[in-house]
Amino acid sequence: MDGTGHATHDADGGRSPGRGPLRSRSRAVWSVVAVGGLTLATASPTWVSTTVATALQPTVDIAVTGTTAAPAVGAAALVIAAAGVALAIAGRVARWVALVVVALAGALAAASAAAVLLDPLPAATTGASATAGVTDLTSPVSVAVWPWLTVVLGAAAVLVAALAAAGAPAWGATSGRHERADAAAGAGAPDPRADGAPAGGAAAGNHQDAPDEPGRHDPHDAWDALSRGTDPSADR
């Protein structure tokens, strides 16, 4: 309501203005997709490294990637990116579902990476068994910086989902925007009867009632003449 006591309306048809930096749908979509892509990128490098000894080699280097140490991180990153793409065309209800999925997937990625940081020994043992066939480690387990970045990006996914939820009331429906444009185009189209021109049906009726022009034959008369065995062009 303004200072004169009259109610004011938003330019988008009375929708809530939304809050935060993600009041634009496109900005929210790109933010979610970027977080999902970066999370997937942090899962590809080596997270855990150690060494083992075998009967043939006294030292075998073991390198465990993030997708092996925490398989849920790669899956969660793909879910975040897919939810961001779906957010671009989601309706009023589907947008909230997509944002909840983004938040849950981000929390899953952060929790999976944090579990590796708290106890990297199971991931190192699994990698040693898959690489060398032994589980007795001969050196301490070292953890790279990548799982730390994954935790940060998982938390960022939750934050982006919250900011997008705060700005979502200002987005509006994608299909409704096109429907309003079509309606406006239809309203602006000139009426063919506005200048006094007869309608199509009336014009057709007047044409049927008008007398035949000289030298012009009605197709029905020609068909009747053929049925009687006469040449319809004889009387032209």
PDB file of C-alpha atoms in Angstrom:
ATOM      1  CA  MET A   1       0.000   0.000   0.000  1.00  0.00           C
ATOM      2  CA  ASP A   2       1.378   3.403  -0.958  1.00  0.00           C
ATOM      3  CA  GLY A   3       1.224   6.693   0.940  1.00  0.00           C
ATOM      4  CA  THR A   4      -2.209   7.601  -0.486  1.00  0.00           C
ATOM      5  CA  GLY A   5      -3.817   4.460   0.932  1.00  0.00           C
ATOM      6  CA  HIS A   6      -4.120   2.665  -2.407  1.00  0.00           C
ATOM      7  CA  ALA A   7      -2.918  -0.916  -2.702  1.00  0.00           C
ATOM      8  CA  THR A   8       0.082  -1.445  -4.897  1.00  0.00           C
ATOM      9  CA  HIS A   9       0.720  -4.493  -7.070  1.00  0.00           C
ATOM     10  CA  ASP A  10       3.913  -6.038  -8.397  1.00  0.00           C
ATOM     11  CA  ALA A  11       4.626  -5.812 -12.103  1.00  0.00           C
ATOM     12  CA  ASP A  12       4.568  -9.632 -12.310  1.00  0.00           C
ATOM     13  CA  GLY A  13       0.874  -9.903 -11.535  1.00  0.00           C
ATOM     14  CA  GLY A  14       0.819  -9.746  -7.744  1.00  0.00           C
ATOM     15  CA  ARG A  15       3.443 -12.404  -7.025  1.00  0.00           C
ATOM     16  CA  SER A  16       5.622 -12.116  -3.927  1.00  0.00           C
ATOM     17  CA  PRO A  17       8.774 -10.145  -4.693  1.00  0.00           C
ATOM     18  CA  GLY A  18      11.132 -12.835  -3.424  1.00  0.00           C
ATOM     19  CA  ARG A  19      14.305 -12.245  -1.477  1.00  0.00           C
ATOM     20  CA  GLY A  20      18.027 -12.858  -1.844  1.00  0.00           C
ATOM     21  CA  PRO A  21      20.456 -12.872  -4.761  1.00  0.00           C
ATOM     22  CA  LEU A  22      18.686 -15.735  -6.600  1.00  0.00           C
ATOM     23  CA  ARG A  23      15.432 -13.965  -7.421  1.00  0.00           C
ATOM     24  CA  SER A  24      16.135 -14.746 -11.082  1.00  0.00           C
ATOM     25  CA  ARG A  25      15.306 -18.281 -12.227  1.00  0.00           C
ATOM     26  CA  SER A  26      18.219 -18.397 -14.677  1.00  0.00           C
ATOM     27  CA  ARG A  27      20.683 -17.333 -11.998  1.00  0.00           C
ATOM     28  CA  ALA A  28      19.404 -20.032  -9.656  1.00  0.00           C
ATOM     29  CA  VAL A  29      19.623 -22.682 -12.390  1.00  0.00           C
ATOM     30  CA  TRP A  30      23.203 -21.817 -13.285  1.00  0.00           C
ATOM     31  CA  SER A  31      24.221 -21.709  -9.622  1.00  0.00           C
ATOM     32  CA  VAL A  32      22.814 -25.184  -8.934  1.00  0.00           C
ATOM     33  CA  VAL A  33      24.329 -26.684 -12.105  1.00  0.00           C
ATOM     34  CA  ALA A  34      27.710 -25.098 -11.322  1.00  0.00           C
ATOM     35  CA  VAL A  35      27.750 -26.496  -7.796  1.00  0.00           C
ATOM     36  CA  GLY A  36      26.840 -29.947  -9.113  1.00  0.00           C
ATOM     37  CA  GLY A  37      29.569 -29.845 -11.749  1.00  0.00           C
ATOM     38  CA  LEU A  38      32.226 -28.665  -9.313  1.00  0.00           C
ATOM     39  CA  THR A  39      31.239 -31.350  -6.816  1.00  0.00           C
ATOM     40  CA  LEU A  40      31.614 -33.997  -9.490  1.00  0.00           C
ATOM     41  CA  ALA A  41      35.014 -32.542 -10.434  1.00  0.00           C
ATOM     42  CA  THR A  42      36.295 -32.855  -6.869  1.00  0.00           C
ATOM     43  CA  ALA A  43      35.358 -36.553  -6.814  1.00  0.00           C
ATOM     44  CA  SER A  44      37.572 -37.458  -9.764  1.00  0.00           C
ATOM     45  CA  PRO A  45      41.108 -36.854  -8.338  1.00  0.00           C
ATOM     46  CA  THR A  46      42.911 -38.969  -5.743  1.00  0.00           C
ATOM     47  CA  TRP A  47      41.564 -38.550  -2.229  1.00  0.00           C
ATOM     48  CA  VAL A  48      43.513 -41.172  -0.296  1.00  0.00           C
ATOM     49  CA  SER A  49      47.006 -42.545  -0.937  1.00  0.00           C
ATOM     50  CA  THR A  50      49.178 -45.133   0.801  1.00  0.00           C
ATOM     51  CA  THR A  51      51.475 -48.069   0.009  1.00  0.00           C
ATOM     52  CA  VAL A  52      51.399 -51.850   0.410  1.00  0.00           C
ATOM     53  CA  ALA A  53      53.886 -54.701  -0.093  1.00  0.00           C
ATOM     54  CA  THR A  54      53.292 -57.784  -2.212  1.00  0.00           C
ATOM     55  CA  ALA A  55      55.264 -60.955  -2.878  1.00  0.00           C
ATOM     56  CA  LEU A  56      56.549 -59.492  -6.136  1.00  0.00           C
ATOM     57  CA  GLN A  57      57.006 -55.850  -5.198  1.00  0.00           C
ATOM     58  CA  PRO A  58      58.128 -54.476  -1.858  1.00  0.00           C
ATOM     59  CA  THR A  59      56.326 -51.180  -2.436  1.00  0.00           C
ATOM     60  CA  VAL A  60      53.124 -50.655  -4.351  1.00  0.00           C
ATOM     61  CA  ASP A  61      51.587 -47.184  -4.445  1.00  0.00           C
ATOM     62  CA  ILE A  62      47.859 -47.086  -3.746  1.00  0.00           C
ATOM     63  CA  ALA A  63      45.797 -44.130  -4.957  1.00  0.00           C
ATOM     64  CA  VAL A  64      42.065 -44.061  -4.210  1.00  0.00           C
ATOM     65  CA  THR A  65      39.895 -41.567  -6.067  1.00  0.00           C
ATOM     66  CA  GLY A  66      36.897 -39.859  -4.577  1.00  0.00           C
ATOM     67  CA  THR A  67      34.439 -41.909  -6.604  1.00  0.00           C
ATOM     68  CA  THR A  68      35.940 -45.057  -5.030  1.00  0.00           C
ATOM     69  CA  ALA A  69      36.454 -43.700  -1.521  1.00  0.00           C
ATOM     70  CA  ALA A  70      32.941 -42.185  -1.384  1.00  0.00           C
ATOM     71  CA  PRO A  71      30.750 -43.447  -4.253  1.00  0.00           C
ATOM     72  CA  ALA A  72      27.796 -41.422  -2.982  1.00  0.00           C
ATOM     73  CA  VAL A  73      29.595 -38.166  -3.825  1.00  0.00           C
ATOM     74  CA  GLY A  74      29.574 -38.780  -7.579  1.00  0.00           C
ATOM     75  CA  ALA A  75      25.931 -39.851  -7.517  1.00  0.00           C
ATOM     76  CA  ALA A  76      24.931 -36.826  -5.425  1.00  0.00           C
ATOM     77  CA  ALA A  77      26.787 -34.470  -7.775  1.00  0.00           C
ATOM     78  CA  LEU A  78      24.919 -35.852 -10.784  1.00  0.00           C
ATOM     79  CA  VAL A  79      21.609 -35.495  -8.938  1.00  0.00           C
ATOM     80  CA  ILE A  80      22.383 -31.860  -8.124  1.00  0.00           C
ATOM     81  CA  ALA A  81      23.208 -31.064 -11.757  1.00  0.00           C
ATOM     82  CA  ALA A  82      20.098 -32.867 -13.019  1.00  0.00           C
ATOM     83  CA  ALA A  83      17.893 -31.066 -10.506  1.00  0.00           C
ATOM     84  CA  GLY A  84      19.358 -27.766 -11.675  1.00  0.00           C
ATOM     85  CA  VAL A  85      18.416 -28.558 -15.277  1.00  0.00           C
ATOM     86  CA  ALA A  86      14.916 -29.589 -14.177  1.00  0.00           C
ATOM     87  CA  LEU A  87      14.622 -26.343 -12.232  1.00  0.00           C
ATOM     88  CA  ALA A  88      14.774 -24.410 -15.524  1.00  0.00           C
ATOM     89  CA  ILE A  89      11.380 -25.775 -16.654  1.00  0.00           C
ATOM     90  CA  ALA A  90       9.812 -26.698 -13.317  1.00  0.00           C
ATOM     91  CA  GLY A  91       6.369 -25.406 -12.454  1.00  0.00           C
ATOM     92  CA  ARG A  92       5.187 -23.923  -9.175  1.00  0.00           C
ATOM     93  CA  VAL A  93       5.188 -27.274  -7.341  1.00  0.00           C
ATOM     94  CA  ALA A  94       8.050 -29.037  -9.136  1.00  0.00           C
ATOM     95  CA  ARG A  95      10.462 -26.200  -8.336  1.00  0.00           C
ATOM     96  CA  TRP A  96      10.134 -26.902  -4.609  1.00  0.00           C
ATOM     97  CA  VAL A  97      10.693 -30.617  -5.185  1.00  0.00           C
ATOM     98  CA  ALA A  98      13.837 -29.867  -7.209  1.00  0.00           C
ATOM     99  CA  LEU A  99      15.193 -27.529  -4.528  1.00  0.00           C
ATOM    100  CA  VAL A 100      14.609 -30.116  -1.797  1.00  0.00           C
ATOM    101  CA  VAL A 101      16.451 -32.686  -3.928  1.00  0.00           C
ATOM    102  CA  VAL A 102      19.373 -30.270  -4.351  1.00  0.00           C
ATOM    103  CA  ALA A 103      19.592 -29.690  -0.602  1.00  0.00           C
ATOM    104  CA  LEU A 104      19.431 -33.397   0.247  1.00  0.00           C
ATOM    105  CA  ALA A 105      22.008 -34.321  -2.395  1.00  0.00           C
ATOM    106  CA  GLY A 106      24.353 -31.586  -1.170  1.00  0.00           C
ATOM    107  CA  ALA A 107      24.028 -32.829   2.398  1.00  0.00           C
ATOM    108  CA  LEU A 108      24.733 -36.398   1.234  1.00  0.00           C
ATOM    109  CA  ALA A 109      27.883 -35.329  -0.641  1.00  0.00           C
ATOM    110  CA  ALA A 110      29.180 -33.354   2.333  1.00  0.00           C
ATOM    111  CA  ALA A 111      28.475 -36.188   4.782  1.00  0.00           C
ATOM    112  CA  SER A 112      30.151 -38.800   2.558  1.00  0.00           C
ATOM    113  CA  ALA A 113      33.293 -36.689   2.167  1.00  0.00           C
ATOM    114  CA  ALA A 114      33.358 -35.918   5.902  1.00  0.00           C
ATOM    115  CA  ALA A 115      33.215 -39.646   6.665  1.00  0.00           C
ATOM    116  CA  VAL A 116      36.367 -40.192   4.600  1.00  0.00           C
ATOM    117  CA  LEU A 117      38.108 -37.313   6.367  1.00  0.00           C
ATOM    118  CA  LEU A 118      37.233 -38.699   9.778  1.00  0.00           C
ATOM    119  CA  ASP A 119      38.366 -42.235   8.976  1.00  0.00           C
ATOM    120  CA  PRO A 120      40.272 -42.710   5.695  1.00  0.00           C
ATOM    121  CA  LEU A 121      41.509 -46.197   6.616  1.00  0.00           C
ATOM    122  CA  PRO A 122      38.523 -48.137   5.177  1.00  0.00           C
ATOM    123  CA  ALA A 123      38.855 -46.316   1.840  1.00  0.00           C
ATOM    124  CA  ALA A 124      42.614 -47.000   1.752  1.00  0.00           C
ATOM    125  CA  THR A 125      42.108 -50.670   2.597  1.00  0.00           C
ATOM    126  CA  THR A 126      39.465 -51.064  -0.086  1.00  0.00           C
ATOM    127  CA  GLY A 127      41.741 -49.427  -2.644  1.00  0.00           C
ATOM    128  CA  ALA A 128      44.691 -51.613  -1.654  1.00  0.00           C
ATOM    129  CA  SER A 129      42.605 -54.764  -1.970  1.00  0.00           C
ATOM    130  CA  ALA A 130      41.349 -53.728  -5.417  1.00  0.00           C
ATOM    131  CA  THR A 131      44.807 -52.686  -6.687  1.00  0.00           C
ATOM    132  CA  ALA A 132      47.263 -55.163  -5.160  1.00  0.00           C
ATOM    133  CA  GLY A 133      45.083 -57.830  -3.609  1.00  0.00           C
ATOM    134  CA  VAL A 134      46.379 -57.194  -0.084  1.00  0.00           C
ATOM    135  CA  THR A 135      45.024 -55.198   2.827  1.00  0.00           C
ATOM    136  CA  ASP A 136      48.129 -54.722   5.002  1.00  0.00           C
ATOM    137  CA  LEU A 137      49.236 -51.121   4.600  1.00  0.00           C
ATOM    138  CA  THR A 138      52.958 -50.344   4.869  1.00  0.00           C
ATOM    139  CA  SER A 139      52.725 -46.550   5.200  1.00  0.00           C
ATOM    140  CA  PRO A 140      50.411 -44.027   6.838  1.00  0.00           C
ATOM    141  CA  VAL A 141      47.319 -43.009   4.941  1.00  0.00           C
ATOM    142  CA  SER A 142      47.480 -39.494   3.505  1.00  0.00           C
ATOM    143  CA  VAL A 143      44.372 -37.521   2.563  1.00  0.00           C
ATOM    144  CA  ALA A 144      44.384 -34.891  -0.190  1.00  0.00           C
ATOM    145  CA  VAL A 145      42.562 -31.577  -0.140  1.00  0.00           C
ATOM    146  CA  TRP A 146      39.756 -32.741  -2.460  1.00  0.00           C
ATOM    147  CA  PRO A 147      37.417 -34.204   0.181  1.00  0.00           C
ATOM    148  CA  TRP A 148      37.634 -30.911   2.065  1.00  0.00           C
ATOM    149  CA  LEU A 149      36.492 -29.096  -1.070  1.00  0.00           C
ATOM    150  CA  THR A 150      33.674 -31.597  -1.483  1.00  0.00           C
ATOM    151  CA  VAL A 151      32.432 -30.825   2.028  1.00  0.00           C
ATOM    152  CA  VAL A 152      32.466 -27.105   1.192  1.00  0.00           C
ATOM    153  CA  LEU A 153      30.616 -27.645  -2.093  1.00  0.00           C
ATOM    154  CA  GLY A 154      28.035 -29.905  -0.450  1.00  0.00           C
ATOM    155  CA  ALA A 155      27.321 -27.187   2.070  1.00  0.00           C
ATOM    156  CA  ALA A 156      27.212 -24.683  -0.801  1.00  0.00           C
ATOM    157  CA  ALA A 157      24.547 -26.791  -2.530  1.00  0.00           C
ATOM    158  CA  VAL A 158      22.375 -26.608   0.589  1.00  0.00           C
ATOM    159  CA  LEU A 159      22.921 -22.839   0.789  1.00  0.00           C
ATOM    160  CA  VAL A 160      22.104 -22.327  -2.898  1.00  0.00           C
ATOM    161  CA  ALA A 161      18.905 -24.353  -2.501  1.00  0.00           C
ATOM    162  CA  ALA A 162      17.882 -22.168   0.449  1.00  0.00           C
ATOM    163  CA  LEU A 163      18.622 -18.933  -1.428  1.00  0.00           C
ATOM    164  CA  ALA A 164      16.750 -20.173  -4.491  1.00  0.00           C
ATOM    165  CA  ALA A 165      13.777 -21.089  -2.300  1.00  0.00           C
ATOM    166  CA  ALA A 166      13.767 -17.545  -0.899  1.00  0.00           C
ATOM    167  CA  GLY A 167      13.729 -16.044  -4.395  1.00  0.00           C
ATOM    168  CA  ALA A 168      11.438 -18.610  -6.027  1.00  0.00           C
ATOM    169  CA  PRO A 169       8.151 -16.713  -5.324  1.00  0.00           C
ATOM    170  CA  ALA A 170       9.264 -14.059  -7.835  1.00  0.00           C
ATOM    171  CA  TRP A 171       9.916 -16.487 -10.679  1.00  0.00           C
ATOM    172  CA  GLY A 172       6.440 -17.162 -12.043  1.00  0.00           C
ATOM    173  CA  ALA A 173       5.330 -20.099 -14.168  1.00  0.00           C
ATOM    174  CA  THR A 174       7.127 -20.725 -17.458  1.00  0.00           C
ATOM    175  CA  SER A 175       3.999 -21.837 -19.319  1.00  0.00           C
ATOM    176  CA  GLY A 176       1.866 -18.974 -18.011  1.00  0.00           C
ATOM    177  CA  ARG A 177       4.258 -16.431 -19.464  1.00  0.00           C
ATOM    178  CA  HIS A 178       3.793 -17.838 -22.967  1.00  0.00           C
ATOM    179  CA  GLU A 179       0.041 -18.088 -22.529  1.00  0.00           C
ATOM    180  CA  ARG A 180      -0.218 -14.417 -21.586  1.00  0.00           C
ATOM    181  CA  ALA A 181       1.863 -13.478 -24.607  1.00  0.00           C
ATOM    182  CA  ASP A 182      -0.386 -15.494 -26.921  1.00  0.00           C
ATOM    183  CA  ALA A 183      -3.483 -13.956 -25.381  1.00  0.00           C
ATOM    184  CA  ALA A 184      -2.088 -10.452 -25.843  1.00  0.00           C
ATOM    185  CA  ALA A 185      -1.236 -11.217 -29.464  1.00  0.00           C
ATOM    186  CA  GLY A 186      -4.737 -12.525 -30.056  1.00  0.00           C
ATOM    187  CA  ALA A 187      -6.282  -9.452 -28.441  1.00  0.00           C
ATOM    188  CA  GLY A 188      -4.237  -7.131 -30.655  1.00  0.00           C
ATOM    189  CA  ALA A 189      -5.202  -8.872 -33.906  1.00  0.00           C
ATOM    190  CA  PRO A 190      -7.656  -6.800 -36.026  1.00  0.00           C
ATOM    191  CA  ASP A 191     -11.185  -8.112 -36.431  1.00  0.00           C
ATOM    192  CA  PRO A 192     -11.957  -8.691 -40.136  1.00  0.00           C
ATOM    193  CA  ARG A 193     -15.550  -7.549 -39.506  1.00  0.00           C
ATOM    194  CA  ALA A 194     -14.478  -4.261 -37.858  1.00  0.00           C
ATOM    195  CA  ASP A 195     -14.483  -2.385 -41.207  1.00  0.00           C
ATOM    196  CA  GLY A 196     -17.923  -3.633 -42.159  1.00  0.00           C
ATOM    197  CA  ALA A 197     -16.646  -6.567 -44.223  1.00  0.00           C
ATOM    198  CA  PRO A 198     -19.104  -9.484 -44.204  1.00  0.00           C
ATOM    199  CA  ALA A 199     -18.150 -12.641 -42.387  1.00  0.00           C
ATOM    200  CA  GLY A 200     -16.872 -15.657 -44.299  1.00  0.00           C
ATOM    201  CA  GLY A 201     -20.138 -17.532 -43.948  1.00  0.00           C
ATOM    202  CA  ALA A 202     -22.206 -14.558 -45.095  1.00  0.00           C
ATOM    203  CA  ALA A 203     -19.945 -13.982 -48.062  1.00  0.00           C
ATOM    204  CA  ALA A 204     -20.289 -17.598 -49.065  1.00  0.00           C
ATOM    205  CA  GLY A 205     -24.066 -17.376 -48.758  1.00  0.00           C
ATOM    206  CA  ASN A 206     -24.232 -14.238 -50.911  1.00  0.00           C
ATOM    207  CA  HIS A 207     -22.101 -15.924 -53.529  1.00  0.00           C
ATOM    208  CA  GLN A 208     -24.420 -18.891 -53.676  1.00  0.00           C
ATOM    209  CA  ASP A 209     -27.501 -16.651 -54.018  1.00  0.00           C
ATOM    210  CA  ALA A 210     -25.959 -14.522 -56.768  1.00  0.00           C
ATOM    211  CA  PRO A 211     -27.008 -15.335 -60.344  1.00  0.00           C
ATOM    212  CA  ASP A 212     -24.575 -17.258 -62.524  1.00  0.00           C
ATOM    213  CA  GLU A 213     -22.367 -15.172 -64.722  1.00  0.00           C
ATOM    214  CA  PRO A 214     -22.758 -15.550 -68.483  1.00  0.00           C
ATOM    215  CA  GLY A 215     -20.665 -18.362 -69.951  1.00  0.00           C
ATOM    216  CA  ARG A 216     -20.076 -19.915 -66.497  1.00  0.00           C
ATOM    217  CA  HIS A 217     -21.351 -23.418 -65.729  1.00  0.00           C
ATOM    218  CA  ASP A 218     -22.170 -24.785 -62.329  1.00  0.00           C
ATOM    219  CA  PRO A 219     -20.328 -28.089 -61.705  1.00  0.00           C
ATOM    220  CA  HIS A 220     -23.589 -29.598 -60.478  1.00  0.00           C
ATOM    221  CA  ASP A 221     -25.323 -28.742 -63.791  1.00  0.00           C
ATOM    222  CA  ALA A 222     -22.426 -30.278 -65.719  1.00  0.00           C
ATOM    223  CA  TRP A 223     -22.722 -33.479 -63.689  1.00  0.00           C
ATOM    224  CA  ASP A 224     -26.473 -33.630 -64.306  1.00  0.00           C
ATOM    225  CA  ALA A 225     -25.867 -33.154 -68.022  1.00  0.00           C
ATOM    226  CA  LEU A 226     -23.395 -36.022 -68.102  1.00  0.00           C
ATOM    227  CA  SER A 227     -25.902 -38.175 -66.245  1.00  0.00           C
ATOM    228  CA  ARG A 228     -28.481 -37.461 -68.971  1.00  0.00           C
ATOM    229  CA  GLY A 229     -25.934 -38.394 -71.676  1.00  0.00           C
ATOM    230  CA  THR A 230     -25.548 -34.893 -73.074  1.00  0.00           C
ATOM    231  CA  ASP A 231     -22.415 -32.804 -73.593  1.00  0.00           C
ATOM    232  CA  PRO A 232     -22.283 -30.124 -70.862  1.00  0.00           C
ATOM    233  CA  SER A 233     -20.135 -27.863 -73.043  1.00  0.00           C
ATOM    234  CA  ALA A 234     -22.615 -27.807 -75.915  1.00  0.00           C
ATOM    235  CA  ASP A 235     -24.564 -24.851 -74.547  1.00  0.00           C
ATOM    236  CA  ARG A 236     -21.479 -22.669 -73.871  1.00  0.00           C
TER     237      ARG A 236
END
